[in-house]
Short mmCIF file of C-alpha atoms in Angstrom, two decimals:
data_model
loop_
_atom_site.label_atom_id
_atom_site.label_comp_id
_atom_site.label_asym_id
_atom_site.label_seq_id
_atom_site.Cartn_x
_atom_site.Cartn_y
_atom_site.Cartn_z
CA UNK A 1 122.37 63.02 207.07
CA UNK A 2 120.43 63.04 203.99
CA UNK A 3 121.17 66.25 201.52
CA UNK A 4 119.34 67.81 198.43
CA UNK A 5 121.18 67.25 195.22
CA UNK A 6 120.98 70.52 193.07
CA UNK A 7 119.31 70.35 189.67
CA UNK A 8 119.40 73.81 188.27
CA UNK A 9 121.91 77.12 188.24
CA UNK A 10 122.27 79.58 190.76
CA UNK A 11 121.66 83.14 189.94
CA UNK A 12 120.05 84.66 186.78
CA UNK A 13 121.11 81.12 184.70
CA UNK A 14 118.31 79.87 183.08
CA UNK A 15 117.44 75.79 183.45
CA UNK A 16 116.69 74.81 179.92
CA UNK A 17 115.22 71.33 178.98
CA UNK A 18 119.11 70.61 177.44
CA UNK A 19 120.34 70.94 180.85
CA UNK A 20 117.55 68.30 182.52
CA UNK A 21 118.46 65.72 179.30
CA UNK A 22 122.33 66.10 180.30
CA UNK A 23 121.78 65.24 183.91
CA UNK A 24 119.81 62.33 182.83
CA UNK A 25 122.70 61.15 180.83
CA UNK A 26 125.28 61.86 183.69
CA UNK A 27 123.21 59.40 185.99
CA UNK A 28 123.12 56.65 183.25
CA UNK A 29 126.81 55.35 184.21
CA UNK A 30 126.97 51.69 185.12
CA UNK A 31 128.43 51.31 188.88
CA UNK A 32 131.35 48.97 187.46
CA UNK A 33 132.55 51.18 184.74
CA UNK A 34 136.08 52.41 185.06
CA UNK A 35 137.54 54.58 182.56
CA UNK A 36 140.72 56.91 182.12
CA UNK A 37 139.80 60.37 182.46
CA UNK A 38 142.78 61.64 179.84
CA UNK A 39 141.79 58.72 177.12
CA UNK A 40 138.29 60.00 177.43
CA UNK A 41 139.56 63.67 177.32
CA UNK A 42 141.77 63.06 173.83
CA UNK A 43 138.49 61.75 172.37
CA UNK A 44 136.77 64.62 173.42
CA UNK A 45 139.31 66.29 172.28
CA UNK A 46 138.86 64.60 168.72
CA UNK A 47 135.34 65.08 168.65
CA UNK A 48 134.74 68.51 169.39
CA UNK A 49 133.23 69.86 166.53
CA UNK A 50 130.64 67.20 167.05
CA UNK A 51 130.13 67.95 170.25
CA UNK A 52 129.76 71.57 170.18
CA UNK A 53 133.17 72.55 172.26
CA UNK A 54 135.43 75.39 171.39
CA UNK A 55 139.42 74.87 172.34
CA UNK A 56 138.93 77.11 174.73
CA UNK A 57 135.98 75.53 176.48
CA UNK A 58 138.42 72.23 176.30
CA UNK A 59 141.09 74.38 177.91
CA UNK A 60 139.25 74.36 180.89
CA UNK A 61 137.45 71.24 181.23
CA UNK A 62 141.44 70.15 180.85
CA UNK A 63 141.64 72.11 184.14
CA UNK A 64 138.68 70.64 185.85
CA UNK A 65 140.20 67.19 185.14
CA UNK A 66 143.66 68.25 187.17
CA UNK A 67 141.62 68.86 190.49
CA UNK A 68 140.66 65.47 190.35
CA UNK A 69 143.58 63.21 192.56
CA UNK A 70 142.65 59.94 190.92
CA UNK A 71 143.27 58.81 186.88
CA UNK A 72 140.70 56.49 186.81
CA UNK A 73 136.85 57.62 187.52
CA UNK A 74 134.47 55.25 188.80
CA UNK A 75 130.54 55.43 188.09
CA UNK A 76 129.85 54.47 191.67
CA UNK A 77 131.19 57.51 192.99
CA UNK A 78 130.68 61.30 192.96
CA UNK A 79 132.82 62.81 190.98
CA UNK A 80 132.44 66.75 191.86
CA UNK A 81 135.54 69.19 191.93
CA UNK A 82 134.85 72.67 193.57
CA UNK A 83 137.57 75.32 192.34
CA UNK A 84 137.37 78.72 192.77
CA UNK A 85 137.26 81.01 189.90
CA UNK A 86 140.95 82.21 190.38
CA UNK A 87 142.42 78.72 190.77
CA UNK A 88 140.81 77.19 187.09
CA UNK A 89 142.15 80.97 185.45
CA UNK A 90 145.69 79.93 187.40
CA UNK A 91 145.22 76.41 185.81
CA UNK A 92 143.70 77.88 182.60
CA UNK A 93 146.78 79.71 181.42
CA UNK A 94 145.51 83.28 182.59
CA UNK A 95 142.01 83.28 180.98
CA UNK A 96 140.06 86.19 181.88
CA UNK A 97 136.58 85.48 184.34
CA UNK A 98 134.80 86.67 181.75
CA UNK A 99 136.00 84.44 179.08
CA UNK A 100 136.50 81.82 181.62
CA UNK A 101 132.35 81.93 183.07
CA UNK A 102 131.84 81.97 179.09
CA UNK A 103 133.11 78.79 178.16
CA UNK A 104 131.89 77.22 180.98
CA UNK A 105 128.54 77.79 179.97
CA UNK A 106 129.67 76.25 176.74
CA UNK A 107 130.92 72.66 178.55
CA UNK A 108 127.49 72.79 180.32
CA UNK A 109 125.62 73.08 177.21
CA UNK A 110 127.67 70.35 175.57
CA UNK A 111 126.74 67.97 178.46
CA UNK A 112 130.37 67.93 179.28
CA UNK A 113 130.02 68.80 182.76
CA UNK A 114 127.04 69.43 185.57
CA UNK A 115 126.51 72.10 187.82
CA UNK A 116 125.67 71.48 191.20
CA UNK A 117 125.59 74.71 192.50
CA UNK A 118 125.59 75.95 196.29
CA UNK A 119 122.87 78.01 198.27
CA UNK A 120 125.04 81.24 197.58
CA UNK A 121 126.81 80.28 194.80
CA UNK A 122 130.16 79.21 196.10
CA UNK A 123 131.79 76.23 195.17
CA UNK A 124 132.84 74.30 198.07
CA UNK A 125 132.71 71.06 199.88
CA UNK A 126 130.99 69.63 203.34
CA UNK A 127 133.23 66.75 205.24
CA UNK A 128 131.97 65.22 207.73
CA UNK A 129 134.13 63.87 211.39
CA UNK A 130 135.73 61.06 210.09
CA UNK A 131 136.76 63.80 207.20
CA UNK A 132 134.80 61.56 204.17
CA UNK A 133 132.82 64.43 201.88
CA UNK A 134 129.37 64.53 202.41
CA UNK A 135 128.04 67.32 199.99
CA UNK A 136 129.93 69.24 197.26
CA UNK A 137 129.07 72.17 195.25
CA UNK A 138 130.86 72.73 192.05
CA UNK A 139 131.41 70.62 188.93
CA UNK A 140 129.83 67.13 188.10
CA UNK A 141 132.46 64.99 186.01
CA UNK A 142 130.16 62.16 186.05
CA UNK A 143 129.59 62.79 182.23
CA UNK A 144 133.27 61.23 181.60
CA UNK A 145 132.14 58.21 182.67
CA UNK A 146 128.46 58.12 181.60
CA UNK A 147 129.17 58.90 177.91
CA UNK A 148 132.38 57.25 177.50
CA UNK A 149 131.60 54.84 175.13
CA UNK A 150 129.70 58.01 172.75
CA UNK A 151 132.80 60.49 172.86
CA UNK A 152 134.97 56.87 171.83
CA UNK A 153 132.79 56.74 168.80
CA UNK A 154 132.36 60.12 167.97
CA UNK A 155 135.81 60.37 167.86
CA UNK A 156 136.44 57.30 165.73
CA UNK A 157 133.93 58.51 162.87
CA UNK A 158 136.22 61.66 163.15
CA UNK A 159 139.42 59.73 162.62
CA UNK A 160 137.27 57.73 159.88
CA UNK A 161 136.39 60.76 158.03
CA UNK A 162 139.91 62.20 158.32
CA UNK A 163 141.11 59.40 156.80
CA UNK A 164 138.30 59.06 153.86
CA UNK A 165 139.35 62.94 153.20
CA UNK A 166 143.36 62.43 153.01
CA UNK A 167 142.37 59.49 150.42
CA UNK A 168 140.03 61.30 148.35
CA UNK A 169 142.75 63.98 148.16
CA UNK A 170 145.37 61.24 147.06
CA UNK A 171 142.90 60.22 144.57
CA UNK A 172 142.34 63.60 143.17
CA UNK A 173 145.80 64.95 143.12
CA UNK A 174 146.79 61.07 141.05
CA UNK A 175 143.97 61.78 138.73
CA UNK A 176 145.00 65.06 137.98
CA UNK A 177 148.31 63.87 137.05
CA UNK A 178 147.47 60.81 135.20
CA UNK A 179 145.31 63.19 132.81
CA UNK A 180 147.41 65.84 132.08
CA UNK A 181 150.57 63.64 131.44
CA UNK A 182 148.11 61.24 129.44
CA UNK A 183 146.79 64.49 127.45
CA UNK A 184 150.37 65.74 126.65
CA UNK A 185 151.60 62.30 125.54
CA UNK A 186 148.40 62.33 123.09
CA UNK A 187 149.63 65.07 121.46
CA UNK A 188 153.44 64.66 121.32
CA UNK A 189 152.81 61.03 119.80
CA UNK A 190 150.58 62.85 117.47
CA UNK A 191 147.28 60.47 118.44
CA UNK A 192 144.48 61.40 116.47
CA UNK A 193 141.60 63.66 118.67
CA UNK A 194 140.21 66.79 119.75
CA UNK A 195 143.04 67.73 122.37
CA UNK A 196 142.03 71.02 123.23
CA UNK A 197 138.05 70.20 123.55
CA UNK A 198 139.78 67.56 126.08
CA UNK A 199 141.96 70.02 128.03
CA UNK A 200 138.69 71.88 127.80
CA UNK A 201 136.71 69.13 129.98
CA UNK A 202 139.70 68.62 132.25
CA UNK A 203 139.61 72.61 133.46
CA UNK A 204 135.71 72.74 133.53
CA UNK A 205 135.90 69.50 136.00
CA UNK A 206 138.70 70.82 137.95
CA UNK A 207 136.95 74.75 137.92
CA UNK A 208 134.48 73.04 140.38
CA UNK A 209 136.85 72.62 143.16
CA UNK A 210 136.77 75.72 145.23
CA UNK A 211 139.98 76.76 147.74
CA UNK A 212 138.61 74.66 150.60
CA UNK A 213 136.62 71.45 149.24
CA UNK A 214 134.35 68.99 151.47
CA UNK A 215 134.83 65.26 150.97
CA UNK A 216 131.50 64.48 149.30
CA UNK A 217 132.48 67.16 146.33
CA UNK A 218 136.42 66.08 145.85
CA UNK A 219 134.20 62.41 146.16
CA UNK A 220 131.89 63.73 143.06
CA UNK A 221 134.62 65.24 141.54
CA UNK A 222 136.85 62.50 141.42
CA UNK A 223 134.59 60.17 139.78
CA UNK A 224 133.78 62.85 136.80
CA UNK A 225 137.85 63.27 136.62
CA UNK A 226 138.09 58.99 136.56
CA UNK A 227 135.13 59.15 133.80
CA UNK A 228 137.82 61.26 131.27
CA UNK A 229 141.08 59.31 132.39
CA UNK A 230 139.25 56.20 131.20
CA UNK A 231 138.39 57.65 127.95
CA UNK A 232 141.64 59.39 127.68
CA UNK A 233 143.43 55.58 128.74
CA UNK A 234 141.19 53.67 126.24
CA UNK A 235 141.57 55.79 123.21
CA UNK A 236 146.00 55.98 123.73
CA UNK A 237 145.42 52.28 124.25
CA UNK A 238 143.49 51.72 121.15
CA UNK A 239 145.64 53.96 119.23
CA UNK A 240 148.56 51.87 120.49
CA UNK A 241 146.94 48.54 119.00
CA UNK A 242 146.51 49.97 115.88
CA UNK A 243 150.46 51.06 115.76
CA UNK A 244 151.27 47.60 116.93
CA UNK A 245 148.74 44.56 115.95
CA UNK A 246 151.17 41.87 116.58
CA UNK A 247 150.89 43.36 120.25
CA UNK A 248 148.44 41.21 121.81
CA UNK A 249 149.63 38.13 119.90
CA UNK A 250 152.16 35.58 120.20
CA UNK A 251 155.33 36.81 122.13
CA UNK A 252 157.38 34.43 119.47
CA UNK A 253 155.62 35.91 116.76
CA UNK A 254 157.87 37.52 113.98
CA UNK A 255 157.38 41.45 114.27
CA UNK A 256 156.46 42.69 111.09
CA UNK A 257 158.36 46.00 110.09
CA UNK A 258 156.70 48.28 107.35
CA UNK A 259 158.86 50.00 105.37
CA UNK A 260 156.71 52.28 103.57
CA UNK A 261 154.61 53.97 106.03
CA UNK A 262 151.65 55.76 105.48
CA UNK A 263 152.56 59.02 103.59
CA UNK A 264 149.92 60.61 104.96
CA UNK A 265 150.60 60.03 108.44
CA UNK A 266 153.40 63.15 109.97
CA UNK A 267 154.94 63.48 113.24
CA UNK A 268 155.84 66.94 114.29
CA UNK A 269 159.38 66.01 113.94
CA UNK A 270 159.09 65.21 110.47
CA UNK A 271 158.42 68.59 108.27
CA UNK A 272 156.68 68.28 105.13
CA UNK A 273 159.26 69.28 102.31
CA UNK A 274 156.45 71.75 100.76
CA UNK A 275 155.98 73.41 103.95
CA UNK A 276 160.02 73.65 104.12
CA UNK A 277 160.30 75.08 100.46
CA UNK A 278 158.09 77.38 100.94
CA UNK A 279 159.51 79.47 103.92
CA UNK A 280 163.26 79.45 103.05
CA UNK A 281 163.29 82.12 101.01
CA UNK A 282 160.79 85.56 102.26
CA UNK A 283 161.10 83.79 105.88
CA UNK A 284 164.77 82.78 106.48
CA UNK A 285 167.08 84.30 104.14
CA UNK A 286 169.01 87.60 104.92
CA UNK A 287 168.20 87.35 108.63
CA UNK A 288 171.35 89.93 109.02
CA UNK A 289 170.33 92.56 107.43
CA UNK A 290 166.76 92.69 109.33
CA UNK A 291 165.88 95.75 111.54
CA UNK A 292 166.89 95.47 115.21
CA UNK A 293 163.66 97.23 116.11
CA UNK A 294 160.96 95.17 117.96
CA UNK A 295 157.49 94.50 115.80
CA UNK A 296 154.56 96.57 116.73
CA UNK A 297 151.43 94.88 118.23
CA UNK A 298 149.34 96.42 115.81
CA UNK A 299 151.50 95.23 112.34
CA UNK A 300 151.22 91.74 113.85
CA UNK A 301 147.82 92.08 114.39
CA UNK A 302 147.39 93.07 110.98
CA UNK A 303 148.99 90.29 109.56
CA UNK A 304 147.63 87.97 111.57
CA UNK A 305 144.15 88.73 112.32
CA UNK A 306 142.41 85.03 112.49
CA UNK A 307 144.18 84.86 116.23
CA UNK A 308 141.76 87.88 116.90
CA UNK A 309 139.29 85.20 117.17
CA UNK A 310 140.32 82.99 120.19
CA UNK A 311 141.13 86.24 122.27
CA UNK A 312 138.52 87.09 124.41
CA UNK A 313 136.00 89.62 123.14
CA UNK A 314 137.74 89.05 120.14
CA UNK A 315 140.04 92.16 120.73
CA UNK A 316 143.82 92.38 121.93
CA UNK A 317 144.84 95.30 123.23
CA UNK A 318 147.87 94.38 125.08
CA UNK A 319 150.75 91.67 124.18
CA UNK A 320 149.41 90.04 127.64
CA UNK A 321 146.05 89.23 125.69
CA UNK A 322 148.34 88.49 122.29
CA UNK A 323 150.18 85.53 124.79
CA UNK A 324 146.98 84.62 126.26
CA UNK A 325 145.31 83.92 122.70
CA UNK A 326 148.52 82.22 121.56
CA UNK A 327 148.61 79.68 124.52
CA UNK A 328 144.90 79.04 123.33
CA UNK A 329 145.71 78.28 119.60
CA UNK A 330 148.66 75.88 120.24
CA UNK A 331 146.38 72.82 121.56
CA UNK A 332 144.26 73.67 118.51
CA UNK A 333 147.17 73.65 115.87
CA UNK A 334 148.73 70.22 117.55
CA UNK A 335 151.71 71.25 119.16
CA UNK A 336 153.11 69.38 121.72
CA UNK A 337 154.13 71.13 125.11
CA UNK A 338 157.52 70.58 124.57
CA UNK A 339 157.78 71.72 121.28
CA UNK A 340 156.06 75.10 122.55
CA UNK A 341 158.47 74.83 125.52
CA UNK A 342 161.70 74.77 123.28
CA UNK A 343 159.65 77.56 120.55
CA UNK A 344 159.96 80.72 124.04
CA UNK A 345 163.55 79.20 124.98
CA UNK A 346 165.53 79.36 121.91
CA UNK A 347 163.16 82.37 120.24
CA UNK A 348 162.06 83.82 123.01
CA UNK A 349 157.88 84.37 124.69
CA UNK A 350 156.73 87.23 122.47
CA UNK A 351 158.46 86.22 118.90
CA UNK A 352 157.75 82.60 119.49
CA UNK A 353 153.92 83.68 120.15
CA UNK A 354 154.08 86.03 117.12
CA UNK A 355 154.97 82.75 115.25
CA UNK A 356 152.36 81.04 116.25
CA UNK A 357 150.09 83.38 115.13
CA UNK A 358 152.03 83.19 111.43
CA UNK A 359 151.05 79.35 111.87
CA UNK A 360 147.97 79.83 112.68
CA UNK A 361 147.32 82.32 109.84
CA UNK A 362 148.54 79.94 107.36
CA UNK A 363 147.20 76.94 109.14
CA UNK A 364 145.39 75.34 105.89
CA UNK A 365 148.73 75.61 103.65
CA UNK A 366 150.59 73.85 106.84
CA UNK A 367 150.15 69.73 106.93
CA UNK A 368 152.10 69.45 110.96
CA UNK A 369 152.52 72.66 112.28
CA UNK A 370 154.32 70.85 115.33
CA UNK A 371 157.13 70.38 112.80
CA UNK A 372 157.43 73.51 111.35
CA UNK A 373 157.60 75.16 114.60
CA UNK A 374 160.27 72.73 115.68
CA UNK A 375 162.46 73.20 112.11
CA UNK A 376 162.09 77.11 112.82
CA UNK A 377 162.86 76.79 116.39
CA UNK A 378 166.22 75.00 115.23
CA UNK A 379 167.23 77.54 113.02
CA UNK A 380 166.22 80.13 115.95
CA UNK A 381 169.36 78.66 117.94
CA UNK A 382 171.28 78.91 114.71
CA UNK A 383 170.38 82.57 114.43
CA UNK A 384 169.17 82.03 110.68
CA UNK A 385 165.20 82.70 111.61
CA UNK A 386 163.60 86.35 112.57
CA UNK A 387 159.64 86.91 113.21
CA UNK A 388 160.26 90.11 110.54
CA UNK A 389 159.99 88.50 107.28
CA UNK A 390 157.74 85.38 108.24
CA UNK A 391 155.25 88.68 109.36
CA UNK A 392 156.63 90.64 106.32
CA UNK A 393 155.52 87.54 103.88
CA UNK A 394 152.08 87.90 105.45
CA UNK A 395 151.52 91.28 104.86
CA UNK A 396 153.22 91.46 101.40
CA UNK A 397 150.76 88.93 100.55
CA UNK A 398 147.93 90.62 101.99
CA UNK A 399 149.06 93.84 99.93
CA UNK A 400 149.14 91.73 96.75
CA UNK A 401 145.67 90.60 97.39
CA UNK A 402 144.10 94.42 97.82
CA UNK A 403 145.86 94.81 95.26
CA UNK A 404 144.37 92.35 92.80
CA UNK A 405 140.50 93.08 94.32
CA UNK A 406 140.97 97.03 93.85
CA UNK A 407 142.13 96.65 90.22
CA UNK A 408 138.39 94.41 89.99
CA UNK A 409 136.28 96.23 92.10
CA UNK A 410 137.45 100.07 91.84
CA UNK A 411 140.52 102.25 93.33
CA UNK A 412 141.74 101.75 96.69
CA UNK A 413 144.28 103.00 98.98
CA UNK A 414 147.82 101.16 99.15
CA UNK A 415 148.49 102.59 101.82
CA UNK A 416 146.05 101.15 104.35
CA UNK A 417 146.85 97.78 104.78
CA UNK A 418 144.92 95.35 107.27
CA UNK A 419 141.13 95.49 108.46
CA UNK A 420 142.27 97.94 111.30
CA UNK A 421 141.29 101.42 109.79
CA UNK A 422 143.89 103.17 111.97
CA UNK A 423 146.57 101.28 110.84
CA UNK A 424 149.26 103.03 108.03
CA UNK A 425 152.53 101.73 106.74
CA UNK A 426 155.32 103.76 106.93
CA UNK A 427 156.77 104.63 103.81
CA UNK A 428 160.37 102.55 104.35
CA UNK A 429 157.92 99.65 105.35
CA UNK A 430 155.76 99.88 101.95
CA UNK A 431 159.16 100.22 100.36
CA UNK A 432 159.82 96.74 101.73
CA UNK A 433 156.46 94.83 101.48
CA UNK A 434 156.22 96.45 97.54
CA UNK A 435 160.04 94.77 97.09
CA UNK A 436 160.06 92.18 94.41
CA UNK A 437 160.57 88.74 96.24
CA UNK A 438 163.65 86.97 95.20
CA UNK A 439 163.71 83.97 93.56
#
């Protein structure tokens, strides 16, 4: 008895030219293919996205796979399963009819599965005496086996790009590390170069990545970050030549040792005498009888007002914004991380920021300001170093300075001290700064 197979959707569904190229796919399976309906399924289940299917969608399709007896589907034979709506929800885990005639729609549309719908609706099959099947009305799985060989690929360029992603991620996060290790040991072996306008370039490449990145931009970004580790590699290399020329000689050749080094070469760990003579007596001495009182923002400020200019807007208001600026001059003054590391343990965040300023204030009377932050974080652990008189100095100069342009250019008030017109010095203060120094 010869029946009508369906085409198009019962009831208000639409047939849509999508739905006509799907069954024309579906009827493109060879008569000898064999295939395993769950392989097939996990690389469905890969390819998804690709595909157009929700997990949800896949939920079910998972379900329409279970009413099928046999594991292996043929392309010689029909491959239609006819559940009611209340057995795939069973199968489904509970999914409601409306979600469930939803996503149904969705495998449809993905070419996943074919309709072959009844006169009324109902899904349901004909047997005949001998109890073979001779019509059925519900679900067309013939897709599995047509398109096999596409979902097998799809899902392999998945896998592919998975695995180009996890790499490019490998890559950046090595990068990353390689530069900013490179970039501190630059500046703790004291190698010649604009460290900061580096770090600089390093945060402007790395700004680009936003929280979730696609493989083509951690792919673009990569390469800029490779572009600075190779200039950051080949100027530490050359540097290291130039330390050691006998390097890339001879292994037997005699090392030659010179014993009177450049004088105007200076580590950090090696403190200029001048700079050392200079501090030990207004910055060091009589650290006992110091007040216990914590320094104002606003005398610091005043007596060091050159950080003002790498805060930004060029005010501080708050010691949050007096840290932030000092984090920003440190890479510009040549101190190492670690040296700025030991500076906030032994002194403490705030005074070891408030002597960076000092530094920074004085930076053209200090030859290796790494060292002279190290020698004062040593005598920080020794307790023979406060922030009071190094800021004291500053200001007592400053005074002496007003002092010297009003006697040239007029009268002017000693008791303002400092750009900052709102700023007054106590009277026990200008008792201090007005103190002859001691000799």
């Amino acid at each position: 008895m010869q029946t009508h197979i369906t085409t198009t959707p019962f009831g208000r569904r639409p047939m849509t030219l999508g739905q006509i190229s799907n069954q024309m796919a579906a009827r493109t399976a060879k008569p000898e293919a064999i295939v395993h309906k769950w392989q097939v399924f996990q690389n469905i289940r890969e390819a998804r996205e690709l595909l157009g299917a929700t997990d949800r969608s896949l939920t079910i399709l998972n379900a329409l796979l279970t009413f099928h007896p046999e594991t292996a589907l043929t392309g010689d034979a029909e491959i239609v399963v006819w559940p009611s709506n209340v057995q795939l929800m069973a199968r489904a885990n509970g999914m409601p009819a409306t979600t469930l005639r939803r996503h149904i729609a969705v495998l449809v549309d993905c070419g996943l599965v074919v309709r072959r719908d009844s006169p009324n609706g109902k899904r349901f099959a004909r047997k005949g005496r001998s109890g073979e099947i001779e019509q059925a009305y519900g679900f067309d799985l013939s897709p599995i086996v047509a398109r096999a060989e596409e979902f097998k690929d799809l899902a392999e360029a998945v896998r592919a790009e998975k695995k180009a992603f996890c790499v490019a991620k490998e890559r950046l996060t090595l990068l990353r590390r390689d530069i900013v290790k490179l970039i501190e040991a630059g500046i703790e072996e004291g190698v010649p170069g604009n460290w900061g306008r580096v770090q600089q370039n390093y945060q402007t490449i790395i700004g680009r990545l936003p929280r979730s990145a696609p493989r083509q931009l951690l792919d673009d970004v990569c390469m800029d970050l490779h572009a600075l580790y190779a200039d950051i590699r080949a100027e530490l290399e050359t540097f290291t030549k130039s330390q050691n020329p006998d390097a890339n000689e001879s292994h037997s050749g005699r090392h030659i040792q010179n014993s009177n080094p450049d004088p105007n070469f200076e580590s950090e760990y090696s403190l200029p005498k001048q700079v050392e003579a200079s501090c030990t007596v207004e910055e060091t001495d009589n650290v006992r009888s110091l007040p216990k009182r914590e320094l104002p923002l606003g005398i610091v400020l005043d007596a060091c007002p050159n950080l003002l200019e790498l805060a930004r807007g060029g005010e501080i208001r708050h010691w949050r914004d007096f840290l932030a600026a000092a984090e920003i001059a440190r890479p510009l003054l040549g101190i190492s991380p670690s040296a700025w590391r030991e500076a906030r343990e032994a002194m403490g965040e705030q005074h070891a920021a408030i002597t960076l300023a000092a530094i920074y204030q004085r930076a053209d009377q200090i030859n290796s300001a790494g060292g002279y932050l190290r020698s004062l974080t040593d005598r920080a652990r020794d307790g023979k170093f406060s922030t009071w008189p190094m800021v004291m100095a500053l200001l007592r100069a400053k005074l002496d300075a007003q002092r010297t342009a009003g006697n040239a250019g007029g009268p002017r008030s000693e008791r303002s001290v400092g750009t900052a017109p709102s700023l007054r010095v106590s009277e026990a203060l200008l008792k201090n700064l007005q103190r002859p120094k001691s000799r």
